[in-house]
Amino acid sequence: MAKTTEEALLGEIADDFQTYLRKGVRFDRVIGSAHADLDIDDIETLLRIHFVLTDAEDDSSEVGVLGFMRQLEDRIRQMKTTTAPESFQYRGEIRGQIDWQGTVKTRARVGRLDEPMFVCTQPEEHYNIDENLVLKRLLTIIHEIVTDDLAYALDNPVGYDWLNEWVTPHTGGSGRGVESAAEMLDRIYEQNIYLQRINVAEADITDRTIESVKRSRSQFYQDAAILLDRYRQLMNHELDSTEAHDILNHTLIAPANTDTLFELYWVFRVLDAYESVEYRVLTDSRDSPSTVATWEQNGSRFVLSHDATGEGLSFSESIGSEDIEPDGYLYRMNQVLSRWQTISEDLLGRGGSNSLWGGRPDIVLERYRETEAGGEELEQVFLGEVKYTQNTDYVATGLRELLEYMAFVKRSATDEYVESADNLLESVDVKGLLFVDELSRETPANRDEDVKIIQYPESPGSVL
């Protein structure tokens, strides 16, 4: 039996991703694990990278950044200017047309009408017209994305085939040598003297300005306005399911991180079981970047996190010096960790952790209830471990990891285990599911409350 394909997963979650993105939900952990080297740690960066990878279809009138870049070298020469007379003051020489009225006034101010001072008017070219403001703003955005957000990939292109359009060298225009699209953009942006004369800030470009430039007689400026408008829509998370599909396929999981997509799929499936979900809105704050959603239901508050330790939980186990039997397992392990810390510091200049065990579940759902004193206390915890596999040995490994999370999860405030010893692994206060790909065998549970293995595309239903 073949594993579930990337395309099948994309078809399943593209609509969900688009819907949740419009609501502002964070998926920072998913993004970061997909491209750690690129430092894609927020939705905005993901959308910015997607923007510079857009391209128009052959039979479509829409424009993409890649198509715009292919024509930039030739079209940049079409930049428009306006001409207006400017007055200049000269002594002992005449340049341009003499403004006699201005000349007389200037001489009168200095008190000598016979002073050889002349005010002359000359036509001056102005570049800060709407069309050029839109163009400069667009090129500034593209340049920032390519040189900042994609810096690592451009310097280390191996494995980033989806960036070929930007990194593949080709013969430049006007007899120039071989250069990539990224190099060409950098050269034009930094060296074009006409672009340098355009001063523009984001506030200078209103929606009305963009709409006006869309009606320009020049296709070059029309395309620039369309792209700048599209960029603003992306930053407002205005995209359809087709574009969401492209983002997931070409940016988030490229070149081949389907494991990440599989985790995202199960995050969506868990959320599907709840109707009152309030998604964590995107902000500049990084206080709790792993929290995907919170909501209230039946007097309880729910918090769902991805690839994190949750809001009030900890997943770490250390060895204390008390209650260690001499020459037993824990005694010897404690000696190992202590010596490891010392040697690591002496030889490598770095300390080691004295943690015996630690981890971070793929999915954490916490349920809190209000106390009589007006505070709240942890009521139940759901832990989900995700393994994109059909290999039963790897499934068994995932099952062990899930059981460890369930057994060792603590309340971070008190450092007490959530599940009591009497109910250990009985799914009373801590419930758990292992999410895997479709297997060649059924995995029935002994009881409804036991730990279960959920195979794609089964639905987990309400987990708490």
PDB file of N, CA, C and O in Angstrom, residues 360-406:
ATOM      1  N   ARG A 360       8.477  17.471  23.134  1.00  0.00           N
ATOM      2  CA  ARG A 360       7.483  18.466  22.752  1.00  0.00           C
ATOM      3  C   ARG A 360       6.480  17.777  21.831  1.00  0.00           C
ATOM      4  O   ARG A 360       6.801  17.447  20.697  1.00  0.00           O
ATOM      5  N   PRO A 361       5.267  17.536  22.302  1.00  0.00           N
ATOM      6  CA  PRO A 361       4.268  16.829  21.488  1.00  0.00           C
ATOM      7  C   PRO A 361       3.904  17.618  20.231  1.00  0.00           C
ATOM      8  O   PRO A 361       4.062  18.841  20.170  1.00  0.00           O
ATOM      9  N   ASP A 362       3.386  16.918  19.248  1.00  0.00           N
ATOM     10  CA  ASP A 362       2.963  17.586  18.014  1.00  0.00           C
ATOM     11  C   ASP A 362       1.693  18.401  18.232  1.00  0.00           C
ATOM     12  O   ASP A 362       1.547  19.485  17.672  1.00  0.00           O
ATOM     13  N   ILE A 363       0.760  17.866  19.009  1.00  0.00           N
ATOM     14  CA  ILE A 363      -0.503  18.559  19.266  1.00  0.00           C
ATOM     15  C   ILE A 363      -0.801  18.500  20.761  1.00  0.00           C
ATOM     16  O   ILE A 363      -0.737  17.431  21.369  1.00  0.00           O
ATOM     17  N   VAL A 364      -1.111  19.643  21.353  1.00  0.00           N
ATOM     18  CA  VAL A 364      -1.485  19.713  22.765  1.00  0.00           C
ATOM     19  C   VAL A 364      -2.789  20.485  22.879  1.00  0.00           C
ATOM     20  O   VAL A 364      -2.901  21.600  22.380  1.00  0.00           O
ATOM     21  N   LEU A 365      -3.787  19.881  23.522  1.00  0.00           N
ATOM     22  CA  LEU A 365      -5.051  20.562  23.785  1.00  0.00           C
ATOM     23  C   LEU A 365      -5.286  20.549  25.287  1.00  0.00           C
ATOM     24  O   LEU A 365      -5.393  19.491  25.900  1.00  0.00           O
ATOM     25  N   GLU A 366      -5.357  21.743  25.885  1.00  0.00           N
ATOM     26  CA  GLU A 366      -5.574  21.877  27.328  1.00  0.00           C
ATOM     27  C   GLU A 366      -7.002  22.358  27.596  1.00  0.00           C
ATOM     28  O   GLU A 366      -7.522  23.207  26.869  1.00  0.00           O
ATOM     29  N   ARG A 367      -7.583  21.836  28.643  1.00  0.00           N
ATOM     30  CA  ARG A 367      -8.933  22.238  29.050  1.00  0.00           C
ATOM     31  C   ARG A 367      -8.876  22.761  30.487  1.00  0.00           C
ATOM     32  O   ARG A 367      -8.447  22.052  31.397  1.00  0.00           O
ATOM     33  N   TYR A 368      -9.274  24.018  30.650  1.00  0.00           N
ATOM     34  CA  TYR A 368      -9.246  24.655  31.965  1.00  0.00           C
ATOM     35  C   TYR A 368     -10.674  24.968  32.425  1.00  0.00           C
ATOM     36  O   TYR A 368     -11.540  25.285  31.615  1.00  0.00           O
ATOM     37  N   ARG A 369     -10.886  24.899  33.726  1.00  0.00           N
ATOM     38  CA  ARG A 369     -12.186  25.260  34.281  1.00  0.00           C
ATOM     39  C   ARG A 369     -11.995  26.332  35.349  1.00  0.00           C
ATOM     40  O   ARG A 369     -10.956  26.402  36.013  1.00  0.00           O
ATOM     41  N   GLU A 370     -13.027  27.139  35.530  1.00  0.00           N
ATOM     42  CA  GLU A 370     -12.962  28.218  36.498  1.00  0.00           C
ATOM     43  C   GLU A 370     -13.152  27.668  37.902  1.00  0.00           C
ATOM     44  O   GLU A 370     -13.979  26.789  38.145  1.00  0.00           O
ATOM     45  N   THR A 371     -12.365  28.199  38.829  1.00  0.00           N
ATOM     46  CA  THR A 371     -12.470  27.778  40.227  1.00  0.00           C
ATOM     47  C   THR A 371     -13.408  28.714  40.981  1.00  0.00           C
ATOM     48  O   THR A 371     -13.755  29.800  40.510  1.00  0.00           O
ATOM     49  N   GLU A 372     -13.824  28.294  42.179  1.00  0.00           N
ATOM     50  CA  GLU A 372     -14.716  29.121  42.997  1.00  0.00           C
ATOM     51  C   GLU A 372     -14.039  30.428  43.404  1.00  0.00           C
ATOM     52  O   GLU A 372     -14.712  31.434  43.648  1.00  0.00           O
ATOM     53  N   ALA A 373     -12.719  30.418  43.466  1.00  0.00           N
ATOM     54  CA  ALA A 373     -11.983  31.626  43.861  1.00  0.00           C
ATOM     55  C   ALA A 373     -11.841  32.611  42.714  1.00  0.00           C
ATOM     56  O   ALA A 373     -11.277  33.688  42.882  1.00  0.00           O
ATOM     57  N   GLY A 374     -12.337  32.235  41.543  1.00  0.00           N
ATOM     58  CA  GLY A 374     -12.261  33.144  40.400  1.00  0.00           C
ATOM     59  C   GLY A 374     -11.098  32.888  39.471  1.00  0.00           C
ATOM     60  O   GLY A 374     -10.992  33.531  38.421  1.00  0.00           O
ATOM     61  N   GLY A 375     -10.217  31.978  39.825  1.00  0.00           N
ATOM     62  CA  GLY A 375      -9.113  31.630  38.947  1.00  0.00           C
ATOM     63  C   GLY A 375      -9.506  30.472  38.034  1.00  0.00           C
ATOM     64  O   GLY A 375     -10.694  30.253  37.769  1.00  0.00           O
ATOM     65  N   GLU A 376      -8.534  29.735  37.569  1.00  0.00           N
ATOM     66  CA  GLU A 376      -8.824  28.557  36.759  1.00  0.00           C
ATOM     67  C   GLU A 376      -7.781  27.491  37.018  1.00  0.00           C
ATOM     68  O   GLU A 376      -6.669  27.782  37.450  1.00  0.00           O
ATOM     69  N   GLU A 377      -8.171  26.250  36.806  1.00  0.00           N
ATOM     70  CA  GLU A 377      -7.258  25.131  37.007  1.00  0.00           C
ATOM     71  C   GLU A 377      -7.368  24.166  35.841  1.00  0.00           C
ATOM     72  O   GLU A 377      -8.403  24.073  35.172  1.00  0.00           O
ATOM     73  N   LEU A 378      -6.279  23.459  35.603  1.00  0.00           N
ATOM     74  CA  LEU A 378      -6.244  22.499  34.513  1.00  0.00           C
ATOM     75  C   LEU A 378      -7.189  21.344  34.799  1.00  0.00           C
ATOM     76  O   LEU A 378      -7.139  20.737  35.867  1.00  0.00           O
ATOM     77  N   GLU A 379      -8.066  21.060  33.843  1.00  0.00           N
ATOM     78  CA  GLU A 379      -9.054  20.001  34.003  1.00  0.00           C
ATOM     79  C   GLU A 379      -8.646  18.725  33.282  1.00  0.00           C
ATOM     80  O   GLU A 379      -8.684  17.627  33.848  1.00  0.00           O
ATOM     81  N   GLN A 380      -8.252  18.855  32.011  1.00  0.00           N
ATOM     82  CA  GLN A 380      -7.841  17.693  31.218  1.00  0.00           C
ATOM     83  C   GLN A 380      -6.820  18.140  30.171  1.00  0.00           C
ATOM     84  O   GLN A 380      -6.743  19.314  29.808  1.00  0.00           O
ATOM     85  N   VAL A 381      -6.065  17.160  29.688  1.00  0.00           N
ATOM     86  CA  VAL A 381      -5.073  17.407  28.643  1.00  0.00           C
ATOM     87  C   VAL A 381      -5.218  16.339  27.574  1.00  0.00           C
ATOM     88  O   VAL A 381      -5.384  15.151  27.887  1.00  0.00           O
ATOM     89  N   PHE A 382      -5.160  16.778  26.302  1.00  0.00           N
ATOM     90  CA  PHE A 382      -5.070  15.834  25.191  1.00  0.00           C
ATOM     91  C   PHE A 382      -3.718  16.023  24.524  1.00  0.00           C
ATOM     92  O   PHE A 382      -3.284  17.154  24.251  1.00  0.00           O
ATOM     93  N   LEU A 383      -3.033  14.897  24.245  1.00  0.00           N
ATOM     94  CA  LEU A 383      -1.737  14.927  23.578  1.00  0.00           C
ATOM     95  C   LEU A 383      -1.813  14.103  22.299  1.00  0.00           C
ATOM     96  O   LEU A 383      -2.293  12.961  22.314  1.00  0.00           O
ATOM     97  N   GLY A 384      -1.363  14.672  21.210  1.00  0.00           N
ATOM     98  CA  GLY A 384      -1.356  13.973  19.937  1.00  0.00           C
ATOM     99  C   GLY A 384       0.044  13.885  19.360  1.00  0.00           C
ATOM    100  O   GLY A 384       0.768  14.881  19.297  1.00  0.00           O
ATOM    101  N   GLU A 385       0.445  12.701  18.972  1.00  0.00           N
ATOM    102  CA  GLU A 385       1.732  12.496  18.304  1.00  0.00           C
ATOM    103  C   GLU A 385       1.451  12.097  16.858  1.00  0.00           C
ATOM    104  O   GLU A 385       0.581  11.260  16.589  1.00  0.00           O
ATOM    105  N   VAL A 386       2.192  12.702  15.910  1.00  0.00           N
ATOM    106  CA  VAL A 386       1.940  12.484  14.485  1.00  0.00           C
ATOM    107  C   VAL A 386       3.143  11.809  13.851  1.00  0.00           C
ATOM    108  O   VAL A 386       4.290  12.272  13.998  1.00  0.00           O
ATOM    109  N   LYS A 387       2.902  10.731  13.130  1.00  0.00           N
ATOM    110  CA  LYS A 387       3.956  10.040  12.396  1.00  0.00           C
ATOM    111  C   LYS A 387       3.460   9.769  10.971  1.00  0.00           C
ATOM    112  O   LYS A 387       2.513   9.007  10.758  1.00  0.00           O
ATOM    113  N   TYR A 388       4.115  10.398  10.004  1.00  0.00           N
ATOM    114  CA  TYR A 388       3.740  10.191   8.594  1.00  0.00           C
ATOM    115  C   TYR A 388       4.439   8.918   8.108  1.00  0.00           C
ATOM    116  O   TYR A 388       5.489   8.946   7.476  1.00  0.00           O
ATOM    117  N   THR A 389       3.832   7.775   8.432  1.00  0.00           N
ATOM    118  CA  THR A 389       4.488   6.512   8.135  1.00  0.00           C
ATOM    119  C   THR A 389       3.459   5.386   8.028  1.00  0.00           C
ATOM    120  O   THR A 389       2.365   5.459   8.593  1.00  0.00           O
ATOM    121  N   GLN A 390       3.858   4.336   7.315  1.00  0.00           N
ATOM    122  CA  GLN A 390       3.116   3.078   7.286  1.00  0.00           C
ATOM    123  C   GLN A 390       3.974   1.947   7.848  1.00  0.00           C
ATOM    124  O   GLN A 390       3.561   0.799   7.858  1.00  0.00           O
ATOM    125  N   ASN A 391       5.146   2.304   8.324  1.00  0.00           N
ATOM    126  CA  ASN A 391       6.078   1.323   8.889  1.00  0.00           C
ATOM    127  C   ASN A 391       5.682   1.042  10.332  1.00  0.00           C
ATOM    128  O   ASN A 391       5.680   1.937  11.186  1.00  0.00           O
ATOM    129  N   THR A 392       5.339  -0.210  10.619  1.00  0.00           N
ATOM    130  CA  THR A 392       4.840  -0.551  11.951  1.00  0.00           C
ATOM    131  C   THR A 392       5.896  -0.348  13.038  1.00  0.00           C
ATOM    132  O   THR A 392       5.558  -0.026  14.182  1.00  0.00           O
ATOM    133  N   ASP A 393       7.183  -0.508  12.702  1.00  0.00           N
ATOM    134  CA  ASP A 393       8.233  -0.258  13.690  1.00  0.00           C
ATOM    135  C   ASP A 393       8.249   1.223  14.084  1.00  0.00           C
ATOM    136  O   ASP A 393       8.400   1.561  15.264  1.00  0.00           O
ATOM    137  N   TYR A 394       8.097   2.109  13.091  1.00  0.00           N
ATOM    138  CA  TYR A 394       8.082   3.544  13.381  1.00  0.00           C
ATOM    139  C   TYR A 394       6.801   3.936  14.103  1.00  0.00           C
ATOM    140  O   TYR A 394       6.811   4.815  14.977  1.00  0.00           O
ATOM    141  N   VAL A 395       5.701   3.264  13.750  1.00  0.00           N
ATOM    142  CA  VAL A 395       4.446   3.498  14.472  1.00  0.00           C
ATOM    143  C   VAL A 395       4.617   3.120  15.938  1.00  0.00           C
ATOM    144  O   VAL A 395       4.167   3.835  16.842  1.00  0.00           O
ATOM    145  N   ALA A 396       5.277   1.985  16.187  1.00  0.00           N
ATOM    146  CA  ALA A 396       5.510   1.549  17.567  1.00  0.00           C
ATOM    147  C   ALA A 396       6.368   2.557  18.327  1.00  0.00           C
ATOM    148  O   ALA A 396       6.143   2.825  19.516  1.00  0.00           O
ATOM    149  N   THR A 397       7.352   3.156  17.629  1.00  0.00           N
ATOM    150  CA  THR A 397       8.183   4.190  18.251  1.00  0.00           C
ATOM    151  C   THR A 397       7.331   5.400  18.628  1.00  0.00           C
ATOM    152  O   THR A 397       7.465   5.966  19.722  1.00  0.00           O
ATOM    153  N   GLY A 398       6.441   5.789  17.713  1.00  0.00           N
ATOM    154  CA  GLY A 398       5.546   6.904  17.998  1.00  0.00           C
ATOM    155  C   GLY A 398       4.620   6.608  19.162  1.00  0.00           C
ATOM    156  O   GLY A 398       4.311   7.498  19.969  1.00  0.00           O
ATOM    157  N   LEU A 399       4.179   5.366  19.271  1.00  0.00           N
ATOM    158  CA  LEU A 399       3.304   4.978  20.381  1.00  0.00           C
ATOM    159  C   LEU A 399       4.041   5.104  21.716  1.00  0.00           C
ATOM    160  O   LEU A 399       3.483   5.585  22.704  1.00  0.00           O
ATOM    161  N   ARG A 400       5.296   4.678  21.738  1.00  0.00           N
ATOM    162  CA  ARG A 400       6.078   4.823  22.978  1.00  0.00           C
ATOM    163  C   ARG A 400       6.244   6.298  23.343  1.00  0.00           C
ATOM    164  O   ARG A 400       6.112   6.678  24.513  1.00  0.00           O
ATOM    165  N   GLU A 401       6.551   7.126  22.345  1.00  0.00           N
ATOM    166  CA  GLU A 401       6.714   8.556  22.609  1.00  0.00           C
ATOM    167  C   GLU A 401       5.420   9.145  23.180  1.00  0.00           C
ATOM    168  O   GLU A 401       5.451   9.942  24.126  1.00  0.00           O
ATOM    169  N   LEU A 402       4.284   8.757  22.614  1.00  0.00           N
ATOM    170  CA  LEU A 402       2.999   9.265  23.096  1.00  0.00           C
ATOM    171  C   LEU A 402       2.771   8.851  24.541  1.00  0.00           C
ATOM    172  O   LEU A 402       2.359   9.668  25.386  1.00  0.00           O
ATOM    173  N   LEU A 403       3.037   7.590  24.868  1.00  0.00           N
ATOM    174  CA  LEU A 403       2.843   7.106  26.247  1.00  0.00           C
ATOM    175  C   LEU A 403       3.766   7.836  27.220  1.00  0.00           C
ATOM    176  O   LEU A 403       3.380   8.126  28.364  1.00  0.00           O
ATOM    177  N   GLU A 404       4.971   8.141  26.783  1.00  0.00           N
ATOM    178  CA  GLU A 404       5.886   8.901  27.639  1.00  0.00           C
ATOM    179  C   GLU A 404       5.347  10.299  27.908  1.00  0.00           C
ATOM    180  O   GLU A 404       5.387  10.784  29.050  1.00  0.00           O
ATOM    181  N   TYR A 405       4.855  10.965  26.855  1.00  0.00           N
ATOM    182  CA  TYR A 405       4.268  12.295  27.050  1.00  0.00           C
ATOM    183  C   TYR A 405       3.109  12.228  28.047  1.00  0.00           C
ATOM    184  O   TYR A 405       2.979  13.069  28.936  1.00  0.00           O
ATOM    185  N   MET A 406       2.260  11.222  27.902  1.00  0.00           N
ATOM    186  CA  MET A 406       1.100  11.088  28.769  1.00  0.00           C
ATOM    187  C   MET A 406       1.503  10.804  30.210  1.00  0.00           C
ATOM    188  O   MET A 406       0.869  11.273  31.158  1.00  0.00           O
TER     189      MET A 406
END
